[in-house]
Amino acid sequence: MQSILKIIFAVLVFISFLTQSSAQPSSGIKVGANYTFYSDNDITNFSPKIGFQLGYAWRIELNELFALSIEGMFTQKSANVETIVEEMNININDNRKANYLSAPIGINYYFNNAYISAGYEFGYLISGDLPVNTYDHALFLQTGYKLKYFDIVCKYAGTLNKEPGGTIVYFSGNMNQYYTPKANTLQLSLIFNFGKK
């Protein structure tokens, strides 16, 4: 845990340096909703539920066409989990959540007030009972439109994790565990800009 905190601290120092040294930085609060798609497995069905995200976004203009985007986000994902194993008398049907700290980094390409972005997102699970990976690696594509005081952003993130993670049910004295597959997330957000308009 201490090593993770050191990494987070180093990233924040690096971001602070970039935003201070860049000629035209801007930043703002990012807030929005998300919808996460989990593929069903043999015994479990996942129904997406609406989650949310909240954090801070930095944008550092590299030239007239490109900008570097860096974000620090709290993201809550949600889904209904239904697991039925009749021979073991298991019937689970409840809403579960997963709370992540995430750090998306991407490149924005601008045309007029609109832009498209692509990048990488690292997520660390801090709490929740959704059966997901502790560490999440994803690539994302997003599109946005700049208004005077805020941006409207739509983003799709696809996980890079090769193995599913997280336990749905565990039988005491038995090694049988069931896992969720990969998850992909669609987000709709607003960025309220404090910097350069």
C-alpha positions as a Python dict, from the first residue, in 0.01 Angstrom:
ca = {
    (1, 'M'): (0, 0, 0),
    (2, 'Q'): (288, 239, 82),
    (3, 'S'): (444, 181, -260),
    (4, 'I'): (111, 269, -428),
    (5, 'L'): (89, 593, -226),
    (6, 'K'): (446, 680, -329),
    (7, 'I'): (355, 628, -695),
    (8, 'I'): (44, 845, -660),
    (9, 'F'): (250, 1117, -490),
    (10, 'A'): (515, 1105, -765),
    (11, 'V'): (246, 1133, -1034),
    (12, 'L'): (91, 1435, -860),
    (13, 'V'): (430, 1606, -835),
    (14, 'F'): (493, 1536, -1204),
    (15, 'I'): (150, 1672, -1300),
    (16, 'S'): (210, 1982, -1089),
    (17, 'F'): (542, 2041, -1266),
    (18, 'L'): (382, 2002, -1608),
    (19, 'T'): (96, 2238, -1533),
    (20, 'Q'): (336, 2502, -1394),
    (21, 'S'): (589, 2476, -1676),
    (22, 'S'): (345, 2452, -1966),
    (23, 'A'): (264, 2773, -2153),
    (24, 'Q'): (-112, 2719, -2174),
    (25, 'P'): (-249, 2482, -1910),
    (26, 'S'): (-615, 2457, -1818),
    (27, 'S'): (-794, 2245, -1562),
    (28, 'G'): (-1130, 2177, -1410),
    (29, 'I'): (-1362, 1950, -1215),
    (30, 'K'): (-1493, 1649, -1407),
    (31, 'V'): (-1823, 1485, -1309),
    (32, 'G'): (-2044, 1236, -1486),
    (33, 'A'): (-2217, 900, -1512),
    (34, 'N'): (-2094, 563, -1639),
    (35, 'Y'): (-2240, 236, -1762),
    (36, 'T'): (-2022, -77, -1736),
    (37, 'F'): (-2076, -386, -1951),
    (38, 'Y'): (-1977, -724, -1805),
    (39, 'S'): (-1989, -1036, -2020),
    (40, 'D'): (-2190, -1317, -1860),
    (41, 'N'): (-2016, -1642, -1766),
    (42, 'D'): (-2151, -1996, -1720),
    (43, 'I'): (-2335, -1936, -1393),
    (44, 'T'): (-2353, -1559, -1354),
    (45, 'N'): (-2542, -1284, -1536),
    (46, 'F'): (-2430, -921, -1507),
    (47, 'S'): (-2681, -642, -1574),
    (48, 'P'): (-2523, -294, -1605),
    (49, 'K'): (-2635, -24, -1362),
    (50, 'I'): (-2557, 347, -1368),
    (51, 'G'): (-2247, 452, -1175),
    (52, 'F'): (-2069, 786, -1145),
    (53, 'Q'): (-1725, 947, -1152),
    (54, 'L'): (-1580, 1261, -997),
    (55, 'G'): (-1234, 1407, -1020),
    (56, 'Y'): (-1000, 1667, -1164),
    (57, 'A'): (-881, 1706, -1523),
    (58, 'W'): (-573, 1884, -1656),
    (59, 'R'): (-525, 1979, -2019),
    (60, 'I'): (-185, 2100, -2141),
    (61, 'E'): (-185, 2249, -2490),
    (62, 'L'): (112, 2128, -2695),
    (63, 'N'): (25, 2331, -3006),
    (64, 'E'): (-288, 2450, -3189),
    (65, 'L'): (-400, 2095, -3272),
    (66, 'F'): (-283, 1873, -2986),
    (67, 'A'): (-307, 1873, -2607),
    (68, 'L'): (-206, 1633, -2331),
    (69, 'S'): (-490, 1537, -2096),
    (70, 'I'): (-427, 1403, -1744),
    (71, 'E'): (-701, 1315, -1494),
    (72, 'G'): (-730, 1196, -1137),
    (73, 'M'): (-1068, 1032, -1084),
    (74, 'F'): (-1283, 851, -830),
    (75, 'T'): (-1503, 610, -1028),
    (76, 'Q'): (-1787, 396, -895),
    (77, 'K'): (-1904, 113, -1121),
    (78, 'S'): (-2230, -72, -1057),
    (79, 'A'): (-2405, -387, -1178),
    (80, 'N'): (-2672, -634, -1076),
    (81, 'V'): (-2519, -978, -1017),
    (82, 'E'): (-2738, -1287, -1056),
    (83, 'T'): (-2584, -1627, -976),
    (84, 'I'): (-2785, -1949, -952),
    (85, 'V'): (-2635, -2291, -869),
    (86, 'E'): (-2928, -2516, -783),
    (87, 'E'): (-2725, -2821, -677),
    (88, 'M'): (-2547, -2609, -413),
    (89, 'N'): (-2855, -2409, -314),
    (90, 'I'): (-2701, -2080, -424),
    (91, 'N'): (-2926, -1798, -541),
    (92, 'I'): (-2764, -1453, -552),
    (93, 'N'): (-2946, -1156, -701),
    (94, 'D'): (-2824, -819, -577),
    (95, 'N'): (-2671, -488, -680),
    (96, 'R'): (-2296, -459, -632),
    (97, 'K'): (-2048, -174, -668),
    (98, 'A'): (-1676, -127, -724),
    (99, 'N'): (-1495, 194, -625),
    (100, 'Y'): (-1180, 281, -819),
    (101, 'L'): (-913, 548, -813),
    (102, 'S'): (-814, 595, -1176),
    (103, 'A'): (-559, 796, -1373),
    (104, 'P'): (-639, 838, -1745),
    (105, 'I'): (-368, 992, -1965),
    (106, 'G'): (-440, 1077, -2329),
    (107, 'I'): (-373, 1293, -2634),
    (108, 'N'): (-645, 1528, -2761),
    (109, 'Y'): (-672, 1630, -3126),
    (110, 'Y'): (-872, 1950, -3185),
    (111, 'F'): (-1077, 2072, -3477),
    (112, 'N'): (-1260, 2397, -3398),
    (113, 'N'): (-1432, 2346, -3059),
    (114, 'A'): (-1453, 1968, -3089),
    (115, 'Y'): (-1182, 1711, -3012),
    (116, 'I'): (-1114, 1341, -3012),
    (117, 'S'): (-883, 1163, -2769),
    (118, 'A'): (-707, 833, -2721),
    (119, 'G'): (-504, 708, -2428),
    (120, 'Y'): (-437, 471, -2139),
    (121, 'E'): (-616, 445, -1803),
    (122, 'F'): (-489, 281, -1484),
    (123, 'G'): (-740, 194, -1210),
    (124, 'Y'): (-690, 73, -852),
    (125, 'L'): (-982, -88, -663),
    (126, 'I'): (-1022, 67, -317),
    (127, 'S'): (-1353, -88, -206),
    (128, 'G'): (-1672, -260, -319),
    (129, 'D'): (-1825, -605, -361),
    (130, 'L'): (-1836, -634, -740),
    (131, 'P'): (-1606, -922, -843),
    (132, 'V'): (-1351, -721, -1041),
    (133, 'N'): (-974, -692, -1076),
    (134, 'T'): (-781, -501, -811),
    (135, 'Y'): (-570, -339, -1084),
    (136, 'D'): (-740, -238, -1405),
    (137, 'H'): (-560, -145, -1727),
    (138, 'A'): (-760, -1, -2016),
    (139, 'L'): (-733, 186, -2343),
    (140, 'F'): (-989, 455, -2415),
    (141, 'L'): (-1134, 663, -2697),
    (142, 'Q'): (-1335, 975, -2629),
    (143, 'T'): (-1486, 1273, -2802),
    (144, 'G'): (-1559, 1612, -2656),
    (145, 'Y'): (-1698, 1954, -2734),
    (146, 'K'): (-1570, 2273, -2572),
    (147, 'L'): (-1820, 2536, -2464),
    (148, 'K'): (-1724, 2858, -2287),
    (149, 'Y'): (-1732, 2727, -1931),
    (150, 'F'): (-1743, 2349, -1965),
    (151, 'D'): (-1673, 2054, -2195),
    (152, 'I'): (-1916, 1774, -2281),
    (153, 'V'): (-1724, 1446, -2305),
    (154, 'C'): (-1825, 1094, -2412),
    (155, 'K'): (-1570, 818, -2344),
    (156, 'Y'): (-1542, 444, -2406),
    (157, 'A'): (-1281, 242, -2215),
    (158, 'G'): (-1195, -119, -2298),
    (159, 'T'): (-1004, -324, -2043),
    (160, 'L'): (-667, -481, -2127),
    (161, 'N'): (-681, -734, -1843),
    (162, 'K'): (-623, -1083, -1979),
    (163, 'E'): (-763, -1262, -1675),
    (164, 'P'): (-1092, -1199, -1492),
    (165, 'G'): (-1072, -1121, -1124),
    (166, 'G'): (-1278, -1114, -806),
    (167, 'T'): (-1480, -1379, -625),
    (168, 'I'): (-1857, -1397, -662),
    (169, 'V'): (-1911, -1687, -420),
    (170, 'Y'): (-1670, -1892, -214),
    (171, 'F'): (-1757, -2221, -48),
    (172, 'S'): (-1592, -2281, 288),
    (173, 'G'): (-1371, -2588, 267),
    (174, 'N'): (-1401, -2594, -110),
    (175, 'M'): (-1172, -2430, -364),
    (176, 'N'): (-1451, -2358, -613),
    (177, 'Q'): (-1455, -1988, -693),
    (178, 'Y'): (-1638, -1809, -972),
    (179, 'Y'): (-1509, -1501, -1145),
    (180, 'T'): (-1645, -1221, -1355),
    (181, 'P'): (-1516, -1163, -1708),
    (182, 'K'): (-1368, -842, -1842),
    (183, 'A'): (-1559, -515, -1829),
    (184, 'N'): (-1589, -222, -2071),
    (185, 'T'): (-1722, 118, -1964),
    (186, 'L'): (-1913, 398, -2137),
    (187, 'Q'): (-1896, 741, -1969),
    (188, 'L'): (-2072, 1074, -2020),
    (189, 'S'): (-1914, 1366, -1833),
    (190, 'L'): (-1890, 1742, -1795),
    (191, 'I'): (-1560, 1920, -1732),
    (192, 'F'): (-1610, 2259, -1563),
    (193, 'N'): (-1305, 2459, -1673),
    (194, 'F'): (-1113, 2689, -1437),
    (195, 'G'): (-821, 2772, -1664),
    (196, 'K'): (-786, 2906, -2014),
    (197, 'K'): (-1124, 2930, -2192),
}
